[in-house]
XYZ file of C-alpha atoms in Angstrom:
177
model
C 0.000 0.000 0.000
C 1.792 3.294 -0.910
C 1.121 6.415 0.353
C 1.615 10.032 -0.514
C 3.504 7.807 -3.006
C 5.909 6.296 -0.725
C 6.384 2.579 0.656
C 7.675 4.128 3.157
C 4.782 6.384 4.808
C 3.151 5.474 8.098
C -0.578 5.906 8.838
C -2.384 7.378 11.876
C -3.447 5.246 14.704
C -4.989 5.557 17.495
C -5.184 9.196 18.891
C -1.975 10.231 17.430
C -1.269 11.897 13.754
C 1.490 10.705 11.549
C 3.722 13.797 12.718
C 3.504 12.501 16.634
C 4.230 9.192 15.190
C 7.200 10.104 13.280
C 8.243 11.995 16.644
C 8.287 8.817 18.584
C 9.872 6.736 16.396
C 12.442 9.361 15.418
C 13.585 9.828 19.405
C 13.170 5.672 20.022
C 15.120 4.915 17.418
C 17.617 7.514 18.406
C 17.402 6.192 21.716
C 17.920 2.599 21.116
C 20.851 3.850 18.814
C 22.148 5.442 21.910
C 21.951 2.229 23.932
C 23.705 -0.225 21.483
C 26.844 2.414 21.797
C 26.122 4.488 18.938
C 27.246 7.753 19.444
C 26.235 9.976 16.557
C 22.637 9.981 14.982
C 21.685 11.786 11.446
C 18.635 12.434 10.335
C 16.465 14.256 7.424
C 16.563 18.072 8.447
C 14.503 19.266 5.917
C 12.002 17.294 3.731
C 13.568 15.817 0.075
C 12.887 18.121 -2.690
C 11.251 21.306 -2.242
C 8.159 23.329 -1.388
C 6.299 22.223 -5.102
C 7.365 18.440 -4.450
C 4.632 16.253 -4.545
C 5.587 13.037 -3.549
C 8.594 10.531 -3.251
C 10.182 8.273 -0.942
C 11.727 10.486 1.591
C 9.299 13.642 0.771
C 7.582 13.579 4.242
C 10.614 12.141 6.266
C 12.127 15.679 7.585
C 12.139 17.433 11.264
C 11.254 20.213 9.099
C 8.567 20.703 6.165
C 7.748 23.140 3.807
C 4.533 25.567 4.838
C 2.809 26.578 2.124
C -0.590 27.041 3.983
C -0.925 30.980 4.462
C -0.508 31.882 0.562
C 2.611 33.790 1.432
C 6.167 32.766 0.302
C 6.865 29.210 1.598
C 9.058 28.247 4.866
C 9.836 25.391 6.678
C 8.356 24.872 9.548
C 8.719 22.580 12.591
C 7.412 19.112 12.733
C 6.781 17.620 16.451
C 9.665 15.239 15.658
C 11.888 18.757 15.851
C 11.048 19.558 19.089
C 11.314 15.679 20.367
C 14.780 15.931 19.365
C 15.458 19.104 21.189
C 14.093 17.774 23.969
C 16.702 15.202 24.119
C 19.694 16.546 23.075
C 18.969 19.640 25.814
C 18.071 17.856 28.649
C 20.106 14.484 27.909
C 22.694 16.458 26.187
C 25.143 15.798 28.843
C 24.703 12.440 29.895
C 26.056 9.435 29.616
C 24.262 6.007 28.493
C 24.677 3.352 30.693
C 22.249 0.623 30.996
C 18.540 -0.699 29.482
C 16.122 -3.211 30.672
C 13.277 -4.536 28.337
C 10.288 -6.071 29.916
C 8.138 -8.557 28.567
C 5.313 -5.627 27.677
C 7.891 -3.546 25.720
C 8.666 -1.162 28.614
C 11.733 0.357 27.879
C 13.808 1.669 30.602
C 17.332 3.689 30.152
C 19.834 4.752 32.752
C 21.724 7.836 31.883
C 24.175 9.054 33.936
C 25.776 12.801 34.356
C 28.502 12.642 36.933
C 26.267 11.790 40.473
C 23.467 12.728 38.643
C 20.664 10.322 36.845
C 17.838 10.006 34.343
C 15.608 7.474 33.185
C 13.834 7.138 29.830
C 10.991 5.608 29.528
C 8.272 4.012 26.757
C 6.783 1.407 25.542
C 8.186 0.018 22.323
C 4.810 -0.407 20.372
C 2.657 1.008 17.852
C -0.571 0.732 19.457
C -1.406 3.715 21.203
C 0.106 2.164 24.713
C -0.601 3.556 27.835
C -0.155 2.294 31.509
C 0.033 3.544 34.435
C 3.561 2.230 36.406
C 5.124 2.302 39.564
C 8.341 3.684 38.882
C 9.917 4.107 42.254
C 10.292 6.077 45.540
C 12.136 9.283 45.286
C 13.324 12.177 47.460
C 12.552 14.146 44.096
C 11.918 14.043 40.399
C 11.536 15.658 37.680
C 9.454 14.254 34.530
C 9.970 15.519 31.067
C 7.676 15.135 28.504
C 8.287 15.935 24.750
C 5.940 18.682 23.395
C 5.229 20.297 19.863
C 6.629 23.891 20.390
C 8.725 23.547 23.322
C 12.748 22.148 22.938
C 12.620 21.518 26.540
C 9.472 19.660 27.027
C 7.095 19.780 29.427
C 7.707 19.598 32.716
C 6.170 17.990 36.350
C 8.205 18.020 39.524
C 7.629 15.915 42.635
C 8.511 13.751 45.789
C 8.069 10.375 46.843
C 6.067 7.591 44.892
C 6.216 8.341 40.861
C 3.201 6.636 39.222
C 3.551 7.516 35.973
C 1.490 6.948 32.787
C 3.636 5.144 30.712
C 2.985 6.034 26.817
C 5.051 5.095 23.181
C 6.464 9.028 23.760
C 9.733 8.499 25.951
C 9.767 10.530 29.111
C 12.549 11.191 30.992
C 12.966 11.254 34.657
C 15.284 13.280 36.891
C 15.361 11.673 40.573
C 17.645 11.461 43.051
């Protein structure tokens, strides 16, 4: 089945569009990348071809696409999968992989390291719109970080003690100490 005349394009499922879906596989794959020692990760900036391309393999595969919606000149513009990667690289930008665990559910849980200080990342490894709530552990604090479209930080929830956390395909990561 070929769309926007690619082999290669992925559909929307469940309550996520194709651009959220691209953003989570963009940062697992960089993530899994990251845990199997690789240490640099390229991507598609910008979209193949231009603003009047219609179609082709890696058309649709950039962080950033051409906006042609207003009438006025085009520009590229921001895809979620952008501002996953942002995410990352400024709040795991300075750390250090250094273990994963796999459960039988697809849970994916990282260890990143910074000196004395840690980070988990967290997901599910699906494509089904997973979502469970987890214990994740007993903490003097934490921070949780979600990804967000606009924001190369991410979104983010501060706390003490238990962290129950809804557990979705988007990795999270968690400050604790």
């Amino acid at each position: 089945n070929k769309r926007n005349n690619s082999f290669q394009a992925i559909h929307a499922f469940g309550t996520k569009n194709v651009e959220q879906i691209q953003a989570d596989w963009i940062a697992r794959s960089y993530l899994m990348h990251a845990a199997n020692g690789v240490t640099m990760y390229q991507y598609w900036l910008a979209d193949q071809g231009n603003y009047e391309t219609t179609g082709g393999t890696f058309n649709a595969t950039g962080l950033l696409k051409w906006n042609t919606d207003d009438g006025a000149l085009p520009f590229l513009q921001k895809r979620p999968a952008y501002y996953w990667m942002k995410t990352l690289k400024a709040r795991l930008g300075s750390y250090t992989f250094k273990s994963q665990t796999v459960d039988a559910d697809t849970l994916y849980k990282q260890l990143y390291v910074n000196g004395t200080d840690s980070a988990y990342v967290i997901w599910y490894g699906t494509q089904k719109d997973e979502n469970k709530i987890s214990a994740i552990g007993n903490y003097t604090s934490y921070n949780v970080i979600t990804p967000t479209d606009g924001s190369e930080t991410g979104i983010s929830v501060t706390g003490t003690g238990a962290l129950n956390l809804v557990v979705e395909e988007t990795p999270k990561i968690i400050y604790f100490s």
